[in-house]
């Protein structure tokens, strides 16, 4: 069994491993799901679920804590896109942590948005039990999801899979709003379910090969 000491992955290592695992382009379905729940993180790392989660949490916390300063990663992502999107988006570990929080919320039956923020906060600061949105979360997280969408769908042309995020029009009618809807959407499907995604989206009238991928 992998120990916590042997899973002392840096933020950059997490970025590489998440990209390799979720966006390798080897899946038979053109639709990808960034479902970074605990069980999937354990599969990705070969470690136990608590060890994998702790390693991801620690890597992200080094960049954003104290103070939930998501702009530290956000500005890296802006610079990465400005330089031509070479390599992998630096936002991946942070976005993975939002999906993890969404998966914990859903697993425990917490359907209110404030419970998402509670789950998310405790990943970065276990002593923080506040329910509200942390600092500049809303200023950066939605745009980082859109940037991931542009990287996969436009820059890579779907070669590593197509990410289907809700359109702005859909978000305007989503009770969870723009800040957490994308994380909740990704948490719906485990990696083992990805082979069913294409049929699912076709069933609801979305063809990733023909329709706007943001719809």
Tab-separated table of C-alpha atoms in Angstrom:
chain	number	residue	atom	x	y	z
A	1	UNK	CA	0.000	0.000	0.000
A	2	UNK	CA	1.301	3.434	-0.917
A	3	UNK	CA	2.038	5.569	2.133
A	4	UNK	CA	1.377	9.277	2.528
A	5	UNK	CA	5.137	9.908	2.487
A	6	UNK	CA	5.483	8.231	-0.903
A	7	UNK	CA	2.561	10.278	-2.255
A	8	UNK	CA	4.114	13.648	-1.580
A	9	UNK	CA	3.117	14.876	-5.020
A	10	UNK	CA	3.786	18.485	-5.944
A	11	UNK	CA	1.127	20.687	-7.529
A	12	UNK	CA	2.838	20.227	-10.900
A	13	UNK	CA	2.850	16.448	-10.470
A	14	UNK	CA	-0.855	16.496	-9.712
A	15	UNK	CA	-1.448	18.610	-12.808
A	16	UNK	CA	0.357	16.087	-15.005
A	17	UNK	CA	-1.289	13.037	-13.472
A	18	UNK	CA	-4.803	14.473	-13.623
A	19	UNK	CA	-4.336	15.413	-17.281
A	20	UNK	CA	-2.965	11.968	-18.108
A	21	UNK	CA	-5.766	10.148	-16.305
A	22	UNK	CA	-8.762	12.184	-17.448
A	23	UNK	CA	-7.659	13.708	-20.746
A	24	UNK	CA	-5.442	11.130	-22.423
A	25	UNK	CA	-7.739	10.762	-25.424
A	26	UNK	CA	-7.707	6.984	-25.083
A	27	UNK	CA	-11.356	6.571	-24.069
A	28	UNK	CA	-13.752	5.378	-26.745
A	29	UNK	CA	-16.322	8.083	-25.953
A	30	UNK	CA	-15.693	11.639	-27.216
A	31	UNK	CA	-17.154	13.086	-23.994
A	32	UNK	CA	-14.977	13.404	-20.902
A	33	UNK	CA	-16.017	13.667	-17.268
A	34	UNK	CA	-13.614	15.248	-14.814
A	35	UNK	CA	-15.049	13.249	-11.928
A	36	UNK	CA	-12.253	13.614	-9.391
A	37	UNK	CA	-14.044	11.978	-6.481
A	38	UNK	CA	-12.210	10.170	-3.712
A	39	UNK	CA	-12.496	6.720	-5.234
A	40	UNK	CA	-11.187	7.943	-8.578
A	41	UNK	CA	-8.285	9.795	-6.956
A	42	UNK	CA	-7.386	6.544	-5.200
A	43	UNK	CA	-7.396	4.706	-8.534
A	44	UNK	CA	-5.328	7.454	-10.135
A	45	UNK	CA	-2.640	7.403	-7.436
A	46	UNK	CA	-2.663	3.775	-6.342
A	47	UNK	CA	-3.012	5.009	-2.764
A	48	UNK	CA	-5.885	4.729	-0.330
A	49	UNK	CA	-8.694	7.251	-0.704
A	50	UNK	CA	-7.749	9.292	2.410
A	51	UNK	CA	-4.093	9.402	1.358
A	52	UNK	CA	-4.940	10.500	-2.191
A	53	UNK	CA	-7.304	13.210	-0.956
A	54	UNK	CA	-4.800	14.490	1.582
A	55	UNK	CA	-2.084	14.709	-1.055
A	56	UNK	CA	-4.284	16.702	-3.452
A	57	UNK	CA	-5.534	18.920	-0.631
A	58	UNK	CA	-2.010	19.691	0.519
A	59	UNK	CA	-0.779	20.489	-2.998
A	60	UNK	CA	-3.587	22.982	-3.641
A	61	UNK	CA	-3.359	24.506	-0.161
A	62	UNK	CA	0.260	25.477	-0.760
A	63	UNK	CA	-0.918	27.817	-3.522
A	64	UNK	CA	-4.130	29.251	-2.095
A	65	UNK	CA	-3.806	29.203	1.693
A	66	UNK	CA	-4.059	31.008	3.939
A	67	UNK	CA	-6.849	33.240	2.785
A	68	UNK	CA	-8.330	31.227	-0.111
A	69	UNK	CA	-6.303	33.198	-2.666
A	70	UNK	CA	-7.515	31.497	-5.850
A	71	UNK	CA	-6.056	34.316	-7.893
A	72	UNK	CA	-2.608	32.792	-7.344
A	73	UNK	CA	-3.591	29.882	-9.566
A	74	UNK	CA	-5.939	31.964	-11.692
A	75	UNK	CA	-3.174	34.300	-12.773
A	76	UNK	CA	-0.962	31.346	-13.685
A	77	UNK	CA	-3.814	30.064	-15.839
A	78	UNK	CA	-4.277	33.436	-17.542
A	79	UNK	CA	-0.571	33.570	-18.351
A	80	UNK	CA	-0.620	29.958	-19.575
A	81	UNK	CA	-3.431	30.751	-22.014
A	82	UNK	CA	-1.777	33.955	-23.164
A	83	UNK	CA	1.392	31.979	-23.938
A	84	UNK	CA	-0.487	29.588	-26.226
A	85	UNK	CA	-1.871	26.890	-23.915
A	86	UNK	CA	1.282	24.821	-24.114
A	87	UNK	CA	1.163	21.811	-21.837
A	88	UNK	CA	-1.621	21.332	-19.322
A	89	UNK	CA	-3.902	23.875	-17.600
A	90	UNK	CA	-2.430	24.849	-14.220
A	91	UNK	CA	-5.950	24.922	-12.797
A	92	UNK	CA	-6.481	21.136	-12.851
A	93	UNK	CA	-5.706	20.330	-9.190
A	94	UNK	CA	-7.826	23.238	-7.962
A	95	UNK	CA	-10.746	22.261	-10.185
A	96	UNK	CA	-10.343	18.644	-9.074
A	97	UNK	CA	-10.740	19.789	-5.477
A	98	UNK	CA	-14.026	21.512	-6.340
A	99	UNK	CA	-15.300	18.272	-7.882
A	100	UNK	CA	-14.187	16.348	-4.809
A	101	UNK	CA	-16.179	18.738	-2.622
A	102	UNK	CA	-19.210	18.302	-4.885
A	103	UNK	CA	-18.931	14.521	-4.712
A	104	UNK	CA	-18.731	14.617	-0.900
A	105	UNK	CA	-21.749	16.888	-0.784
A	106	UNK	CA	-23.776	14.575	-3.005
A	107	UNK	CA	-22.637	11.433	-1.191
A	108	UNK	CA	-23.765	12.862	2.135
A	109	UNK	CA	-27.054	14.164	0.756
A	110	UNK	CA	-26.213	17.837	1.221
A	111	UNK	CA	-28.166	19.476	-1.576
A	112	UNK	CA	-27.873	23.114	-0.491
A	113	UNK	CA	-25.116	25.178	-2.073
A	114	UNK	CA	-23.788	26.367	1.285
A	115	UNK	CA	-22.948	22.738	2.077
A	116	UNK	CA	-20.739	22.618	-1.009
A	117	UNK	CA	-18.721	25.516	0.342
A	118	UNK	CA	-18.486	23.854	3.741
A	119	UNK	CA	-17.114	20.679	2.126
A	120	UNK	CA	-14.741	22.700	-0.033
A	121	UNK	CA	-13.468	24.846	2.831
A	122	UNK	CA	-12.709	21.862	5.021
A	123	UNK	CA	-10.482	20.381	2.304
A	124	UNK	CA	-8.209	23.430	2.515
A	125	UNK	CA	-8.635	24.250	6.191
A	126	UNK	CA	-10.070	21.447	8.374
A	127	UNK	CA	-10.720	23.965	11.150
A	128	UNK	CA	-12.953	26.099	8.904
A	129	UNK	CA	-16.612	25.151	9.325
A	130	UNK	CA	-18.090	28.285	7.737
A	131	UNK	CA	-20.799	27.748	5.087
A	132	UNK	CA	-20.248	30.786	2.857
A	133	UNK	CA	-18.419	31.171	-0.431
A	134	UNK	CA	-14.693	31.649	0.277
A	135	UNK	CA	-13.006	34.887	-0.750
A	136	UNK	CA	-12.571	35.221	-4.546
A	137	UNK	CA	-13.949	31.770	-5.450
A	138	UNK	CA	-16.598	33.277	-7.706
A	139	UNK	CA	-14.084	35.553	-9.412
A	140	UNK	CA	-11.913	32.680	-10.628
A	141	UNK	CA	-13.472	29.208	-10.506
A	142	UNK	CA	-16.174	29.639	-13.202
A	143	UNK	CA	-13.664	31.182	-15.623
A	144	UNK	CA	-11.166	28.378	-14.966
A	145	UNK	CA	-13.815	25.825	-15.934
A	146	UNK	CA	-14.463	27.734	-19.162
A	147	UNK	CA	-10.753	27.833	-19.854
A	148	UNK	CA	-10.561	24.039	-19.452
A	149	UNK	CA	-13.443	23.787	-21.896
A	150	UNK	CA	-11.611	25.967	-24.434
A	151	UNK	CA	-8.406	23.950	-24.066
A	152	UNK	CA	-10.100	20.611	-24.696
A	153	UNK	CA	-12.738	21.585	-27.229
A	154	UNK	CA	-11.051	24.371	-29.192
A	155	UNK	CA	-7.290	24.291	-28.668
A	156	UNK	CA	-7.025	20.481	-28.812
A	157	UNK	CA	-10.027	20.151	-31.111
A	158	UNK	CA	-11.535	17.358	-29.039
A	159	UNK	CA	-8.510	15.090	-29.514
A	160	UNK	CA	-8.378	14.500	-25.744
A	161	UNK	CA	-12.141	14.446	-25.365
A	162	UNK	CA	-14.921	17.023	-25.369
A	163	UNK	CA	-16.002	18.713	-22.155
A	164	UNK	CA	-19.687	19.566	-22.089
A	165	UNK	CA	-20.334	22.416	-19.670
A	166	UNK	CA	-23.680	24.077	-19.210
A	167	UNK	CA	-24.229	27.160	-21.317
A	168	UNK	CA	-24.597	30.567	-19.696
A	169	UNK	CA	-28.299	30.467	-20.510
A	170	UNK	CA	-28.637	27.156	-18.666
A	171	UNK	CA	-26.638	28.487	-15.732
A	172	UNK	CA	-29.003	31.441	-15.459
A	173	UNK	CA	-31.757	28.936	-14.688
A	174	UNK	CA	-29.633	26.655	-12.508
A	175	UNK	CA	-30.478	26.872	-8.796
A	176	UNK	CA	-26.800	26.391	-7.938
A	177	UNK	CA	-25.675	29.246	-10.175
A	178	UNK	CA	-22.458	29.634	-12.058
A	179	UNK	CA	-20.048	29.116	-9.168
A	180	UNK	CA	-20.572	25.429	-8.376
A	181	UNK	CA	-22.763	24.063	-11.174
A	182	UNK	CA	-19.807	22.804	-13.244
A	183	UNK	CA	-18.255	20.936	-10.314
A	184	UNK	CA	-21.596	19.315	-9.505
A	185	UNK	CA	-22.038	18.365	-13.155
A	186	UNK	CA	-18.665	16.605	-13.274
A	187	UNK	CA	-19.335	14.781	-10.005
A	188	UNK	CA	-22.383	13.052	-11.470
A	189	UNK	CA	-20.394	10.450	-13.428
A	190	UNK	CA	-17.600	8.255	-12.132
A	191	UNK	CA	-14.808	7.333	-14.521
A	192	UNK	CA	-16.298	3.842	-14.839
A	193	UNK	CA	-19.475	5.463	-16.197
A	194	UNK	CA	-17.760	7.470	-18.941
A	195	UNK	CA	-18.530	4.859	-21.584
A	196	UNK	CA	-22.228	5.691	-21.032
A	197	UNK	CA	-21.835	9.450	-21.442
A	198	UNK	CA	-22.190	9.530	-25.211
A	199	UNK	CA	-25.476	7.642	-25.087
A	200	UNK	CA	-26.656	9.820	-22.215
A	201	UNK	CA	-26.079	13.094	-24.030
A	202	UNK	CA	-27.587	11.753	-27.255
A	203	UNK	CA	-30.644	10.716	-25.252
A	204	UNK	CA	-31.167	14.279	-24.011
A	205	UNK	CA	-30.645	15.723	-27.474
A	206	UNK	CA	-26.997	16.817	-27.275
A	207	UNK	CA	-24.634	15.518	-29.937
A	208	UNK	CA	-21.020	16.383	-28.968
A	209	UNK	CA	-19.910	15.816	-32.539
A	210	UNK	CA	-22.390	18.299	-33.997
A	211	UNK	CA	-23.728	20.616	-31.287
A	212	UNK	CA	-22.065	23.483	-29.511
A	213	UNK	CA	-19.963	21.823	-26.822
A	214	UNK	CA	-20.854	24.516	-24.321
A	215	UNK	CA	-24.578	23.858	-24.596
